[in-house]
CSV table of C-alpha atoms in Angstrom, one decimal:
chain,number,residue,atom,x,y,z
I,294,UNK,CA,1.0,71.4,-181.0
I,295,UNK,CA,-2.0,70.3,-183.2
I,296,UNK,CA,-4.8,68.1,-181.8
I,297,UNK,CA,-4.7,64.7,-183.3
I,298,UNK,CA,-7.3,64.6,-186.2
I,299,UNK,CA,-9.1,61.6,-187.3
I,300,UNK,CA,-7.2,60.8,-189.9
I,301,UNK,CA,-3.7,62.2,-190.4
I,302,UNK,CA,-2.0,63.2,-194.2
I,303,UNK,CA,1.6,62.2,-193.6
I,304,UNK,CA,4.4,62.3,-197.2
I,305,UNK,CA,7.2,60.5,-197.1
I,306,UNK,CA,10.1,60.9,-199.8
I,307,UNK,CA,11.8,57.5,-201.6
I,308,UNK,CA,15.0,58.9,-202.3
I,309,UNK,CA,17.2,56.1,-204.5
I,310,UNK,CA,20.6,55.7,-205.3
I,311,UNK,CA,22.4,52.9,-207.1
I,312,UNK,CA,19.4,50.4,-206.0
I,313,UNK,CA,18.9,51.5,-202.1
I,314,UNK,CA,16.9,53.9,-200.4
I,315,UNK,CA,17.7,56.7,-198.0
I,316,UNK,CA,16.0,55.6,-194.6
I,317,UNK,CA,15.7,56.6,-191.0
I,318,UNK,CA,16.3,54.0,-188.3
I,319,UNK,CA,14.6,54.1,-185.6
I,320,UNK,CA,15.1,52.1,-182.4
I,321,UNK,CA,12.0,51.3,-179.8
I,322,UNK,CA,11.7,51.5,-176.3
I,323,UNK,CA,13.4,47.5,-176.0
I,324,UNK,CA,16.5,48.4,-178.4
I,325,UNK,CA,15.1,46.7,-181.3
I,326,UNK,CA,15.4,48.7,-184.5
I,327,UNK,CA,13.1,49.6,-187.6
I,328,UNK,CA,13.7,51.5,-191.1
I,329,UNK,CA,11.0,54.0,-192.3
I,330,UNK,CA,11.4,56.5,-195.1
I,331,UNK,CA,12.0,60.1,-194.3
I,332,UNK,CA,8.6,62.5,-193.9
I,333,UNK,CA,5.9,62.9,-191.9
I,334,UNK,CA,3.1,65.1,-190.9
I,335,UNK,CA,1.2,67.8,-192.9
I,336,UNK,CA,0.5,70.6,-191.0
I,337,UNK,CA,-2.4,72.9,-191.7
I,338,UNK,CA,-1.6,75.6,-194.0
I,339,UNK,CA,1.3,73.8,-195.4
I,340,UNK,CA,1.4,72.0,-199.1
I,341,UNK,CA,2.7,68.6,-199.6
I,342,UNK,CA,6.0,69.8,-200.9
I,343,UNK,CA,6.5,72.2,-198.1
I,344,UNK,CA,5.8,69.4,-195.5
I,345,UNK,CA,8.3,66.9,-197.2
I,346,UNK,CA,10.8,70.0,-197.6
I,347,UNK,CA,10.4,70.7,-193.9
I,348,UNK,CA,10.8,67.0,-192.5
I,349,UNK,CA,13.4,66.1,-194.5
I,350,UNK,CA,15.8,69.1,-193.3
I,351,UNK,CA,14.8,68.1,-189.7
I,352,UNK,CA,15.3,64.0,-190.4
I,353,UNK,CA,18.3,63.9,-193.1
I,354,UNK,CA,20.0,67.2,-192.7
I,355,UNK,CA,18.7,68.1,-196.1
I,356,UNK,CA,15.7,69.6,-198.5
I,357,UNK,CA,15.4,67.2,-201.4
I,358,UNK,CA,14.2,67.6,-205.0
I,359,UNK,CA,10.7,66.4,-205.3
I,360,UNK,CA,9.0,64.1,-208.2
I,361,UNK,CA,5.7,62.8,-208.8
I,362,UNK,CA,3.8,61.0,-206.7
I,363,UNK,CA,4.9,57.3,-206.6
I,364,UNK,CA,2.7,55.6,-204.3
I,365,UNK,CA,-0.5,56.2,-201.4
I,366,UNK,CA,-1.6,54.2,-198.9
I,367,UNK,CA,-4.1,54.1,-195.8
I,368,UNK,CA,-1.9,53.3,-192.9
I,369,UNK,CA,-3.4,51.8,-189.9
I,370,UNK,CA,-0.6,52.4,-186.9
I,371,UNK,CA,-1.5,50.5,-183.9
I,372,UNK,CA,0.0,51.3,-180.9
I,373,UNK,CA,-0.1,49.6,-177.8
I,374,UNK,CA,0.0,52.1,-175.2
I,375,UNK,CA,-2.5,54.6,-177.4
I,376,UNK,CA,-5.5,55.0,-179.6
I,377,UNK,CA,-4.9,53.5,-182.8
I,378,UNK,CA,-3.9,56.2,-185.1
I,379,UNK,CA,-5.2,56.2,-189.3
I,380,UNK,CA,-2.8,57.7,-191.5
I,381,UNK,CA,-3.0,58.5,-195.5
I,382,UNK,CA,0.6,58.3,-196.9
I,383,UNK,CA,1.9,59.7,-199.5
I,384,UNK,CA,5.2,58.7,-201.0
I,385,UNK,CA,7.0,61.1,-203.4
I,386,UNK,CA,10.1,60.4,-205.5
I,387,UNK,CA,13.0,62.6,-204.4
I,388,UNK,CA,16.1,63.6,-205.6
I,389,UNK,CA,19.6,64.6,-203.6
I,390,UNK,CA,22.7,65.5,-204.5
I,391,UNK,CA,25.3,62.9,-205.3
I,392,UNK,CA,27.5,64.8,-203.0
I,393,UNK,CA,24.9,63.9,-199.9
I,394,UNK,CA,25.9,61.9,-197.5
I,395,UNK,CA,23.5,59.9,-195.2
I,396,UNK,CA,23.3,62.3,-191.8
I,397,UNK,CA,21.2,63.2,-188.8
I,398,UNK,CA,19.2,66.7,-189.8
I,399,UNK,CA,18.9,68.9,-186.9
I,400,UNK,CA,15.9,68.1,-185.4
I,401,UNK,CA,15.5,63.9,-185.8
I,402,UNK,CA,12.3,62.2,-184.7
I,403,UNK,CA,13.0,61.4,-181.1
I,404,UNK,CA,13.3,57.3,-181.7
I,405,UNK,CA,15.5,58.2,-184.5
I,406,UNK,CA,19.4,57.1,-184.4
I,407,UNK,CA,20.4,56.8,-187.7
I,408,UNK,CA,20.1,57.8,-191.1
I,409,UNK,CA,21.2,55.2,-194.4
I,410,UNK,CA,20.9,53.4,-197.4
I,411,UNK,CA,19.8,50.2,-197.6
I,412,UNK,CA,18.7,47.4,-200.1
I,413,UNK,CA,14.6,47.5,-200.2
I,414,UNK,CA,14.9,43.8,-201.2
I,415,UNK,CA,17.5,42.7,-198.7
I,416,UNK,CA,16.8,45.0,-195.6
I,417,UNK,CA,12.7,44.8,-196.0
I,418,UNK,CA,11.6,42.5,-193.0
I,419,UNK,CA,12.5,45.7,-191.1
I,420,UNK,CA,10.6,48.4,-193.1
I,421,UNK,CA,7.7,50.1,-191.2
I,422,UNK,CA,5.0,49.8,-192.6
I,423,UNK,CA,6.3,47.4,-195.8
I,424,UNK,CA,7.2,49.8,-198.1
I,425,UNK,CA,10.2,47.9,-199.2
I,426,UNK,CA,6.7,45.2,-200.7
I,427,UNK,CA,6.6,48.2,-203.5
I,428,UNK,CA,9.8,49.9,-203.4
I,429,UNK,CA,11.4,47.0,-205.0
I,430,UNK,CA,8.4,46.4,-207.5
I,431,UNK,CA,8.7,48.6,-211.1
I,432,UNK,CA,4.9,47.3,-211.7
I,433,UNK,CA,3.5,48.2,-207.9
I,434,UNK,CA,0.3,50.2,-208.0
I,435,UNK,CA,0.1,53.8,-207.4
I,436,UNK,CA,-2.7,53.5,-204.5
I,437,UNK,CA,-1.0,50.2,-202.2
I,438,UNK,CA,-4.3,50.0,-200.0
I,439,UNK,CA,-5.0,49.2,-196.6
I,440,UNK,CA,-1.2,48.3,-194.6
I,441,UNK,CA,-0.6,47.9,-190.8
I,442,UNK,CA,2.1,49.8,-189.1
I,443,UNK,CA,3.2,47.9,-185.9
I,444,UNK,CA,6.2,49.3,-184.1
I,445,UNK,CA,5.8,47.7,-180.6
């Protein structure tokens, strides 16, 4: 286990098909339940695209193709019952095959219960952080600035 740094490089991928995204549910403590895109922590000594790579085999059962970078953000994730914790996001577009379907990979964040697609546009409200603000823009920026990430 690493020590928590100061501020943390996390990728996430934006995997699309047909006008939805591939997503993770997650469900809190209370039950209630919240999309996020798959991803997550850079580890030292790894490159973006062997970080992505190694999430998305634990999250969605699957290693995807990786794009360009679409979109980066400074994430600020406040959490109640911790130190508020500064993350730099960095959302890739990502490829699977059309024969994929939506499954748990073998080692799933441990609030996640589900993986889908959903509707960025109809489904958003639930997006954490609001991705779904950009992922159903074509002109959204490349760097989306400063965005809060409240799961409690």
């Amino acid at each position: 286990m690493i020590a928590p740094l100061p501020i943390r490089p996390t990728v996430r991928a934006v995997i699309r098909r047909d006008g939805k995204v591939l997503i993770q549910v997650k469900q809190r403590p209370d039950g209630r339940r919240y999309l996020t895109l798959p991803g997550g922590r850079q580890e030292p000594g790894e490159t973006m695209q062997t970080c992505l790579i190694r999430e998305c085999e634990e999250e969605i059962g699957i290693a995807p193709t990786i794009g360009d970078v679409l979109h980066v953000a400074d994430v600020t994730r406040i959490r109640p019952d911790a130190e508020d914790r500064q993350l730099i996001e960095i959302l890739f577009a990502c490829t699977v095959p059309d024969s994929y379907r939506p499954q748990m990979g073998a080692r799933p964040d441990k609030r996640q219960v589900q993986v889908r697609w959903v509707d960025p546009e109809t489904d958003g409200p639930a997006f954490v952080p609001r991705y779904d603000l950009a992922l159903g823009r074509g002109d959204a920026p490349v760097y989306l600035g400063a965005l809060r990430s409240e799961t409690a």
